[in-house]
Amino acid sequence: MNLSKNSLSRCLLSRGFKTCSSLKLTNTDKAHSATPVSQPAGKQVVTMIPGDGVWPELMHSVKDVFKLANVPVVFDEKIVSEVQPLQSCSNEEFMEAVKKSNVCIKGIMQTPTSSGKGELESVNMAMRKMLDLYANVVLVKSIPGLNTRHNNVDIIVIREQTEGEYSSLEHESVKGVVESLKIITSEKSRRVAKFAFDYATKHDRKKVTAIHKANIMKLADGLFLESCREMSKLYPRIQFDDMIIDNTCMQLVSNPYQFDVMVMPNLYGSIIDNLAAGLVGGAGVVPGESYSSDVVMFEPGARHSFAEAQGKNIANPTAILLCAANMLKHMNLERHGFRIESAVYKVIKSGKVRTQDMGGYATTNEFVAAVCKAL
C-alpha cells in the first residue's frame, strides 16, 4: 500500500486528537478499543467509520439490515472525527484495521470551515492520501418510483481525489493576499484516466467524457486533458470526448442522457457529484466508493453530514444501504448484496414508506423497518 507516512497523524494531533490508548474508555467506548476484531469462522471483517452528524444513526440501520439478512460480516468500528477529537482513535489503529480488512464502509465526516490558522489539510483529505484512495466513483442512477425531472439517468462520475485544489497548499503572501496552489500531475492524471477507461470496459460502458477548464487553466487542466486523450488511444472501442466544466453543468441539467462515464479533477468532481445527485433525488439516494490499489472505501456519493438532522430520526438511509449492498457485491457476497438492494428499491417503488426528502412522512426507523420487511 502506498502510504504517506505520518500525514494523518500530524493532522489529527494538530487538532488535539488523542490516541485510543490514551483515552479512558466508557462502556459505550469499549467497542472501539485498540484490540483488533478477530475474524470469526465463516465471516468477513469490514472496517466501519460511523462519521459525523446523522451518519452514526444511519450506520445502525446498516447493522440492523445486515443482522436480519444474516450477512456473514462483522464490523470493526473505528471512530475518526474532526469535530469530536477526544473520541477519535489513533491513525495507527485505523490503518491497522483497514490494512487487515481491505474494505471499509464510511459515513460522512464533517470538515469545519477553517479560520485560516493551524493545519489546513482536513482529516478527510489526509485519510484519502494516506490510503491513496485516488479514484472516487459516484453512481448516479434513477430509482424506479422516485419522481424526478429526468427519468432513466445512469451516469458514472469518476473523480481524482488526491490532488488538485485539495492539495492544501495555501499561504498569505502579504496581508490580505492569499495564494492557493492547484497541483495537477501527469502521473495521477493518467492513473485516474486509466481507471475510468478500465471501469467503462468492465461495466460495458460506451463513452468516457473528460471534464476540465483547459481553456483558462491551460497548463494544469491542459495536462489533465492531454493525459486523458493519450489514454483514450489505448481503448479504441470506448468513445472519448471532453467538455468544459461550466458547460457540463448546463448540459447535465438539460440533457443528462448524453453522459455515460465522466472523469475529472478533484474540485470539479465535488461540484458534479452534488449536481448529479440532484438529478436523481438528492444526497440521500446516491451511493459512492473510493479505490486504491489495495483498499475500497464505500461511502455516500454526496458528502453532507446533515448535522441538523442528528437525533431527529428523519434522515434517508437509502444511500448508505446501497453502499452496503455494493460493498457486499465487491466482497463476493453477491446474493446478500442483491437481496438488500432489491429490498430498498422495492420499498421506494411501492411509494408507501418514504422519508421527507423523497416527498413522504416516514422516519428513518420506519424506512429501515420496511426494508427489513421486504427482505
Short mmCIF file of C-alpha atoms in Angstrom, two decimals:
data_model
loop_
_atom_site.label_atom_id
_atom_site.label_comp_id
_atom_site.label_asym_id
_atom_site.label_seq_id
_atom_site.Cartn_x
_atom_site.Cartn_y
_atom_site.Cartn_z
CA MET A 1 0.00 0.00 0.00
CA ASN A 2 1.39 3.42 -0.93
CA LEU A 3 1.16 5.37 2.37
CA SER A 4 2.03 8.99 3.14
CA LYS A 5 3.87 8.33 6.40
CA ASN A 6 2.56 10.19 9.47
CA SER A 7 0.46 12.66 7.40
CA LEU A 8 -2.80 11.67 9.07
CA SER A 9 -1.09 11.54 12.46
CA ARG A 10 0.15 15.13 12.15
CA CYS A 11 -3.28 16.28 11.01
CA LEU A 12 -5.02 14.57 13.94
CA LEU A 13 -2.53 15.68 16.58
CA SER A 14 -2.63 19.31 15.39
CA ARG A 15 -6.31 19.35 16.31
CA GLY A 16 -5.78 17.85 19.73
CA PHE A 17 -6.66 14.28 18.78
CA LYS A 18 -5.59 11.57 21.22
CA THR A 19 -4.66 8.02 20.51
CA CYS A 20 -7.16 5.42 21.61
CA SER A 21 -4.71 4.03 24.13
CA SER A 22 -4.65 7.38 25.98
CA LEU A 23 -8.42 7.61 26.41
CA LYS A 24 -10.40 6.50 29.41
CA LEU A 25 -12.97 4.18 27.89
CA THR A 26 -16.57 4.26 28.99
CA ASN A 27 -18.94 1.33 28.50
CA THR A 28 -20.02 2.71 25.13
CA ASP A 29 -16.42 3.25 24.07
CA LYS A 30 -15.22 -0.29 24.75
CA ALA A 31 -16.44 -1.44 21.33
CA HIS A 32 -13.87 0.93 19.81
CA SER A 33 -10.86 -0.12 21.88
CA ALA A 34 -7.47 -0.77 20.35
CA THR A 35 -7.99 -4.53 20.26
CA PRO A 36 -8.46 -5.57 16.61
CA VAL A 37 -11.57 -7.53 15.76
CA SER A 38 -10.73 -11.11 15.00
CA GLN A 39 -12.34 -12.83 12.04
CA PRO A 40 -14.99 -15.34 13.14
CA ALA A 41 -15.29 -18.56 11.20
CA GLY A 42 -17.32 -18.09 8.03
CA LYS A 43 -17.43 -14.29 8.31
CA GLN A 44 -15.51 -11.40 6.79
CA VAL A 45 -14.31 -8.33 8.70
CA VAL A 46 -15.23 -4.85 7.45
CA THR A 47 -13.85 -1.61 8.92
CA MET A 48 -16.67 0.80 9.77
CA ILE A 49 -16.22 4.56 10.28
CA PRO A 50 -19.54 5.91 11.62
CA GLY A 51 -18.88 9.52 10.56
CA ASP A 52 -20.42 12.69 11.97
CA GLY A 53 -23.83 14.31 12.09
CA VAL A 54 -26.61 11.89 11.28
CA TRP A 55 -24.35 9.14 9.92
CA PRO A 56 -23.72 7.13 13.12
CA GLU A 57 -27.50 6.67 13.31
CA LEU A 58 -27.64 5.55 9.69
CA MET A 59 -24.82 3.07 10.31
CA HIS A 60 -27.09 1.43 12.87
CA SER A 61 -29.56 0.97 10.01
CA VAL A 62 -26.89 -0.96 8.11
CA LYS A 63 -26.24 -3.16 11.16
CA ASP A 64 -29.96 -3.85 11.61
CA VAL A 65 -30.44 -4.83 7.97
CA PHE A 66 -27.29 -7.00 7.94
CA LYS A 67 -28.42 -8.78 11.10
CA LEU A 68 -31.85 -9.58 9.69
CA ALA A 69 -30.40 -10.70 6.36
CA ASN A 70 -27.84 -12.94 8.10
CA VAL A 71 -24.97 -11.28 6.25
CA PRO A 72 -21.69 -13.03 7.15
CA VAL A 73 -19.88 -9.80 8.05
CA VAL A 74 -18.53 -8.50 11.34
CA PHE A 75 -17.80 -4.77 11.70
CA ASP A 76 -14.58 -3.43 13.19
CA GLU A 77 -15.78 0.02 14.21
CA LYS A 78 -13.30 2.88 14.39
CA ILE A 79 -14.23 6.46 15.26
CA VAL A 80 -12.38 9.08 13.23
CA SER A 81 -13.75 12.61 13.56
CA GLU A 82 -12.55 16.16 13.14
CA VAL A 83 -15.40 17.64 15.19
CA GLN A 84 -15.15 15.10 18.05
CA PRO A 85 -11.37 14.80 18.53
CA LEU A 86 -11.48 13.30 22.02
CA GLN A 87 -13.41 10.28 20.72
CA SER A 88 -11.20 9.70 17.69
CA CYS A 89 -8.88 6.72 17.58
CA SER A 90 -5.25 6.88 16.55
CA ASN A 91 -4.24 6.73 12.91
CA GLU A 92 -2.15 3.62 13.69
CA GLU A 93 -5.23 1.76 14.92
CA PHE A 94 -7.28 2.91 11.95
CA MET A 95 -4.61 1.92 9.43
CA GLU A 96 -4.13 -1.47 11.08
CA ALA A 97 -7.85 -2.15 10.78
CA VAL A 98 -8.10 -1.05 7.15
CA LYS A 99 -4.99 -2.97 6.06
CA LYS A 100 -6.44 -6.07 7.69
CA SER A 101 -9.88 -5.86 6.08
CA ASN A 102 -9.08 -4.00 2.80
CA VAL A 103 -12.77 -2.99 2.81
CA CYS A 104 -14.27 -0.04 4.64
CA ILE A 105 -17.75 1.47 4.92
CA LYS A 106 -17.74 5.11 5.97
CA GLY A 107 -20.28 7.70 6.99
CA ILE A 108 -19.69 11.31 6.04
CA MET A 109 -17.14 13.14 8.19
CA GLN A 110 -17.77 16.82 8.80
CA THR A 111 -14.97 19.20 7.87
CA PRO A 112 -15.23 22.53 9.75
CA THR A 113 -14.61 25.73 7.82
CA SER A 114 -11.03 26.79 8.52
CA SER A 115 -10.34 30.09 10.23
CA GLY A 116 -7.06 30.30 8.34
CA LYS A 117 -4.96 29.20 11.33
CA GLY A 118 -3.30 25.88 12.08
CA GLU A 119 -3.40 22.75 9.94
CA LEU A 120 -5.01 23.35 6.53
CA GLU A 121 -5.44 19.75 5.44
CA SER A 122 -8.65 18.11 6.63
CA VAL A 123 -8.71 14.69 8.25
CA ASN A 124 -10.81 13.50 5.29
CA MET A 125 -8.15 14.54 2.81
CA ALA A 126 -5.30 13.20 4.93
CA MET A 127 -7.06 9.83 5.13
CA ARG A 128 -7.50 9.65 1.35
CA LYS A 129 -3.85 10.49 0.76
CA MET A 130 -2.62 8.04 3.36
CA LEU A 131 -4.66 5.20 1.86
CA ASP A 132 -4.00 6.50 -1.67
CA LEU A 133 -7.74 6.44 -2.46
CA TYR A 134 -7.15 8.10 -5.79
CA ALA A 135 -10.40 7.30 -7.63
CA ASN A 136 -13.81 8.22 -6.26
CA VAL A 137 -16.75 6.68 -8.12
CA VAL A 138 -20.30 8.02 -7.69
CA LEU A 139 -23.18 6.01 -9.15
CA VAL A 140 -25.84 8.43 -10.36
CA LYS A 141 -28.82 6.31 -11.33
CA SER A 142 -32.56 6.95 -11.37
CA ILE A 143 -34.56 4.83 -8.90
CA PRO A 144 -37.88 3.45 -10.21
CA GLY A 145 -40.80 5.01 -8.40
CA LEU A 146 -38.92 8.13 -7.32
CA ASN A 147 -40.26 11.01 -9.39
CA THR A 148 -37.63 13.44 -10.66
CA ARG A 149 -37.39 15.88 -13.56
CA HIS A 150 -35.35 13.38 -15.59
CA ASN A 151 -36.01 9.64 -15.72
CA ASN A 152 -33.66 6.77 -16.62
CA VAL A 153 -30.49 8.70 -15.77
CA ASP A 154 -27.46 6.41 -15.47
CA ILE A 155 -24.13 8.23 -15.12
CA ILE A 156 -20.81 7.26 -13.53
CA VAL A 157 -18.83 10.20 -12.10
CA ILE A 158 -15.14 9.41 -11.52
CA ARG A 159 -13.06 11.93 -9.61
CA GLU A 160 -9.33 12.10 -8.91
CA GLN A 161 -9.23 12.86 -5.19
CA THR A 162 -5.64 13.10 -4.01
CA GLU A 163 -4.51 16.39 -5.58
CA GLY A 164 -5.92 19.41 -7.43
CA GLU A 165 -7.35 22.28 -5.37
CA TYR A 166 -7.50 19.92 -2.38
CA SER A 167 -3.71 19.87 -2.07
CA SER A 168 -3.98 22.21 0.96
CA LEU A 169 -1.06 24.35 -0.20
CA GLU A 170 -2.08 27.87 0.78
CA HIS A 171 -0.32 30.81 2.31
CA GLU A 172 -0.82 34.53 2.87
CA SER A 173 1.98 36.13 0.86
CA VAL A 174 1.22 39.64 2.15
CA LYS A 175 -1.57 40.88 4.40
CA GLY A 176 -4.88 40.42 2.62
CA VAL A 177 -3.44 38.35 -0.25
CA VAL A 178 -3.74 34.55 -0.15
CA GLU A 179 -2.15 32.25 -2.70
CA SER A 180 -3.62 28.76 -3.16
CA LEU A 181 -1.76 26.21 -5.27
CA LYS A 182 -3.58 23.76 -7.53
CA ILE A 183 -1.48 20.66 -8.14
CA ILE A 184 -2.02 18.53 -11.26
CA THR A 185 0.47 15.81 -12.20
CA SER A 186 0.65 13.70 -15.34
CA GLU A 187 1.20 10.54 -13.27
CA LYS A 188 -2.02 10.87 -11.28
CA SER A 189 -3.97 12.21 -14.25
CA ARG A 190 -3.03 9.18 -16.33
CA ARG A 191 -3.80 6.88 -13.42
CA VAL A 192 -7.36 8.12 -12.93
CA ALA A 193 -7.89 8.26 -16.70
CA LYS A 194 -6.86 4.61 -16.99
CA PHE A 195 -9.19 3.76 -14.10
CA ALA A 196 -12.07 5.46 -15.96
CA PHE A 197 -11.44 3.57 -19.20
CA ASP A 198 -10.97 0.28 -17.33
CA TYR A 199 -14.22 0.89 -15.46
CA ALA A 200 -16.04 1.63 -18.71
CA THR A 201 -14.66 -1.55 -20.27
CA LYS A 202 -15.54 -3.76 -17.29
CA HIS A 203 -19.08 -2.40 -16.95
CA ASP A 204 -19.85 -2.32 -20.67
CA ARG A 205 -20.00 1.46 -20.92
CA LYS A 206 -19.65 3.13 -24.29
CA LYS A 207 -18.19 6.58 -23.67
CA VAL A 208 -15.81 8.46 -21.37
CA THR A 209 -16.02 12.25 -21.10
CA ALA A 210 -13.15 14.26 -19.57
CA ILE A 211 -14.31 17.38 -17.70
CA HIS A 212 -11.87 20.30 -17.49
CA LYS A 213 -11.24 24.05 -17.74
CA ALA A 214 -8.28 23.84 -20.08
CA ASN A 215 -9.39 26.95 -22.00
CA ILE A 216 -8.40 29.04 -18.95
CA MET A 217 -6.01 26.87 -16.90
CA LYS A 218 -4.07 25.86 -19.96
CA LEU A 219 -1.17 24.20 -18.12
CA ALA A 220 -2.90 22.42 -15.22
CA ASP A 221 -6.19 21.37 -16.80
CA GLY A 222 -4.42 21.14 -20.15
CA LEU A 223 -2.14 18.47 -18.66
CA PHE A 224 -5.15 16.55 -17.28
CA LEU A 225 -6.97 16.72 -20.62
CA GLU A 226 -3.92 15.63 -22.60
CA SER A 227 -3.39 12.69 -20.22
CA CYS A 228 -6.98 11.57 -20.85
CA ARG A 229 -6.56 11.94 -24.62
CA GLU A 230 -3.40 9.85 -24.61
CA MET A 231 -5.06 7.15 -22.53
CA SER A 232 -8.11 7.06 -24.83
CA LYS A 233 -5.88 5.88 -27.70
CA LEU A 234 -5.33 2.61 -25.82
CA TYR A 235 -9.09 1.95 -25.72
CA PRO A 236 -10.30 2.29 -29.32
CA ARG A 237 -13.65 0.68 -28.56
CA ILE A 238 -14.54 3.34 -25.99
CA GLN A 239 -15.74 6.65 -27.40
CA PHE A 240 -13.95 9.67 -25.92
CA ASP A 241 -14.83 13.34 -25.77
CA ASP A 242 -14.25 16.27 -23.44
CA MET A 243 -16.26 19.19 -22.11
CA ILE A 244 -15.56 22.39 -20.18
CA ILE A 245 -16.86 22.28 -16.60
CA ASP A 246 -19.29 25.23 -16.82
CA ASN A 247 -20.88 23.89 -19.99
CA THR A 248 -21.04 20.46 -18.36
CA CYS A 249 -23.23 21.81 -15.56
CA MET A 250 -25.69 23.26 -18.07
CA GLN A 251 -25.69 20.11 -20.20
CA LEU A 252 -26.30 17.88 -17.16
CA VAL A 253 -29.47 19.65 -16.11
CA SER A 254 -30.80 20.00 -19.67
CA ASN A 255 -29.77 16.67 -21.24
CA PRO A 256 -28.07 14.24 -18.82
CA TYR A 257 -28.55 11.32 -21.22
CA GLN A 258 -25.54 12.37 -23.32
CA PHE A 259 -23.18 11.33 -20.49
CA ASP A 260 -22.03 7.83 -19.65
CA VAL A 261 -18.73 7.79 -17.71
CA MET A 262 -17.27 11.15 -16.66
CA VAL A 263 -13.72 11.66 -15.35
CA MET A 264 -12.40 14.88 -13.86
CA PRO A 265 -10.02 16.54 -11.36
CA ASN A 266 -10.87 16.84 -7.68
CA LEU A 267 -12.84 20.08 -7.29
CA TYR A 268 -14.90 19.58 -10.46
CA GLY A 269 -15.82 16.14 -9.15
CA SER A 270 -17.13 17.61 -5.91
CA ILE A 271 -19.35 20.00 -7.87
CA ILE A 272 -20.59 17.45 -10.40
CA ASP A 273 -21.27 14.82 -7.71
CA ASN A 274 -23.70 17.12 -5.96
CA LEU A 275 -25.31 18.47 -9.12
CA ALA A 276 -25.82 14.96 -10.49
CA ALA A 277 -27.24 13.73 -7.17
CA GLY A 278 -29.94 16.37 -7.51
CA LEU A 279 -30.97 14.85 -10.85
CA VAL A 280 -31.97 11.52 -9.29
CA GLY A 281 -33.46 12.52 -5.95
CA GLY A 282 -30.82 14.22 -3.83
CA ALA A 283 -27.99 13.44 -1.45
CA GLY A 284 -29.91 10.71 0.36
CA VAL A 285 -30.11 8.25 -2.54
CA VAL A 286 -26.68 8.29 -4.25
CA PRO A 287 -24.03 5.70 -3.32
CA GLY A 288 -20.32 6.02 -3.94
CA GLU A 289 -17.00 4.26 -3.44
CA SER A 290 -13.29 5.13 -3.44
CA TYR A 291 -10.45 2.95 -4.73
CA SER A 292 -6.76 2.49 -4.12
CA SER A 293 -4.70 -0.42 -5.39
CA ASP A 294 -5.44 -2.30 -2.14
CA VAL A 295 -8.46 -0.76 -0.38
CA VAL A 296 -12.05 0.04 -1.34
CA MET A 297 -13.98 2.50 0.83
CA PHE A 298 -17.76 2.69 0.41
CA GLU A 299 -19.42 5.99 1.33
CA PRO A 300 -22.37 8.07 0.07
CA GLY A 301 -21.78 9.93 -3.18
CA ALA A 302 -22.92 13.35 -1.93
CA ARG A 303 -20.83 14.28 1.08
CA HIS A 304 -23.14 16.02 3.53
CA SER A 305 -23.01 15.28 7.26
CA PHE A 306 -26.63 16.53 7.69
CA ALA A 307 -25.80 17.53 11.28
CA GLU A 308 -29.08 19.41 11.65
CA ALA A 309 -30.98 16.10 11.41
CA GLN A 310 -28.99 14.41 14.18
CA GLY A 311 -31.29 12.71 16.67
CA LYS A 312 -34.46 13.62 14.75
CA ASN A 313 -34.98 10.25 13.04
CA ILE A 314 -35.68 11.86 9.66
CA ALA A 315 -32.62 11.07 7.52
CA ASN A 316 -32.84 8.89 4.41
CA PRO A 317 -30.80 5.66 4.78
CA THR A 318 -31.07 4.74 1.07
CA ALA A 319 -27.57 5.89 0.07
CA ILE A 320 -25.73 4.06 2.84
CA LEU A 321 -27.81 0.89 2.36
CA LEU A 322 -26.98 0.90 -1.35
CA CYS A 323 -23.31 1.47 -0.44
CA ALA A 324 -23.52 -1.55 1.85
CA ALA A 325 -25.12 -3.64 -0.92
CA ASN A 326 -22.38 -2.63 -3.38
CA MET A 327 -19.78 -3.47 -0.75
CA LEU A 328 -21.18 -6.99 -0.40
CA LYS A 329 -21.04 -7.50 -4.16
CA HIS A 330 -17.40 -6.38 -4.10
CA MET A 331 -16.72 -8.93 -1.34
CA ASN A 332 -18.15 -11.77 -3.45
CA LEU A 333 -21.29 -11.83 -1.32
CA GLU A 334 -23.46 -11.06 -4.35
CA ARG A 335 -26.57 -12.85 -3.12
CA HIS A 336 -26.71 -10.77 0.05
CA GLY A 337 -25.90 -7.58 -1.84
CA PHE A 338 -28.62 -8.05 -4.43
CA ARG A 339 -31.15 -9.00 -1.72
CA ILE A 340 -30.59 -5.76 0.18
CA GLU A 341 -30.51 -3.65 -2.99
CA SER A 342 -33.76 -5.20 -4.23
CA ALA A 343 -35.44 -4.64 -0.87
CA VAL A 344 -34.52 -0.94 -0.87
CA TYR A 345 -35.76 -0.49 -4.45
CA LYS A 346 -38.97 -2.37 -3.63
CA VAL A 347 -39.77 -0.05 -0.72
CA ILE A 348 -39.15 3.08 -2.81
CA LYS A 349 -41.11 1.78 -5.79
CA SER A 350 -44.15 0.95 -3.64
CA GLY A 351 -44.32 4.61 -2.57
CA LYS A 352 -45.88 3.77 0.79
CA VAL A 353 -42.87 4.44 3.02
CA ARG A 354 -40.73 7.45 2.11
CA THR A 355 -38.64 9.87 4.10
CA GLN A 356 -39.19 13.62 3.88
CA ASP A 357 -36.57 14.21 1.19
CA MET A 358 -38.44 11.74 -1.04
CA GLY A 359 -41.76 13.53 -0.52
CA GLY A 360 -43.05 11.33 2.30
CA TYR A 361 -43.52 11.42 6.06
CA ALA A 362 -41.75 8.26 7.21
CA THR A 363 -38.99 8.27 9.80
CA THR A 364 -35.60 6.66 9.33
CA ASN A 365 -36.66 3.76 11.54
CA GLU A 366 -39.88 3.25 9.60
CA PHE A 367 -37.99 3.13 6.30
CA VAL A 368 -35.49 0.61 7.68
CA ALA A 369 -38.36 -1.48 9.10
CA ALA A 370 -39.95 -1.50 5.64
CA VAL A 371 -36.68 -2.66 4.07
CA CYS A 372 -36.40 -5.43 6.67
CA LYS A 373 -39.96 -6.49 5.92
CA ALA A 374 -39.18 -6.55 2.20
CA LEU A 375 -36.23 -8.83 2.94
#
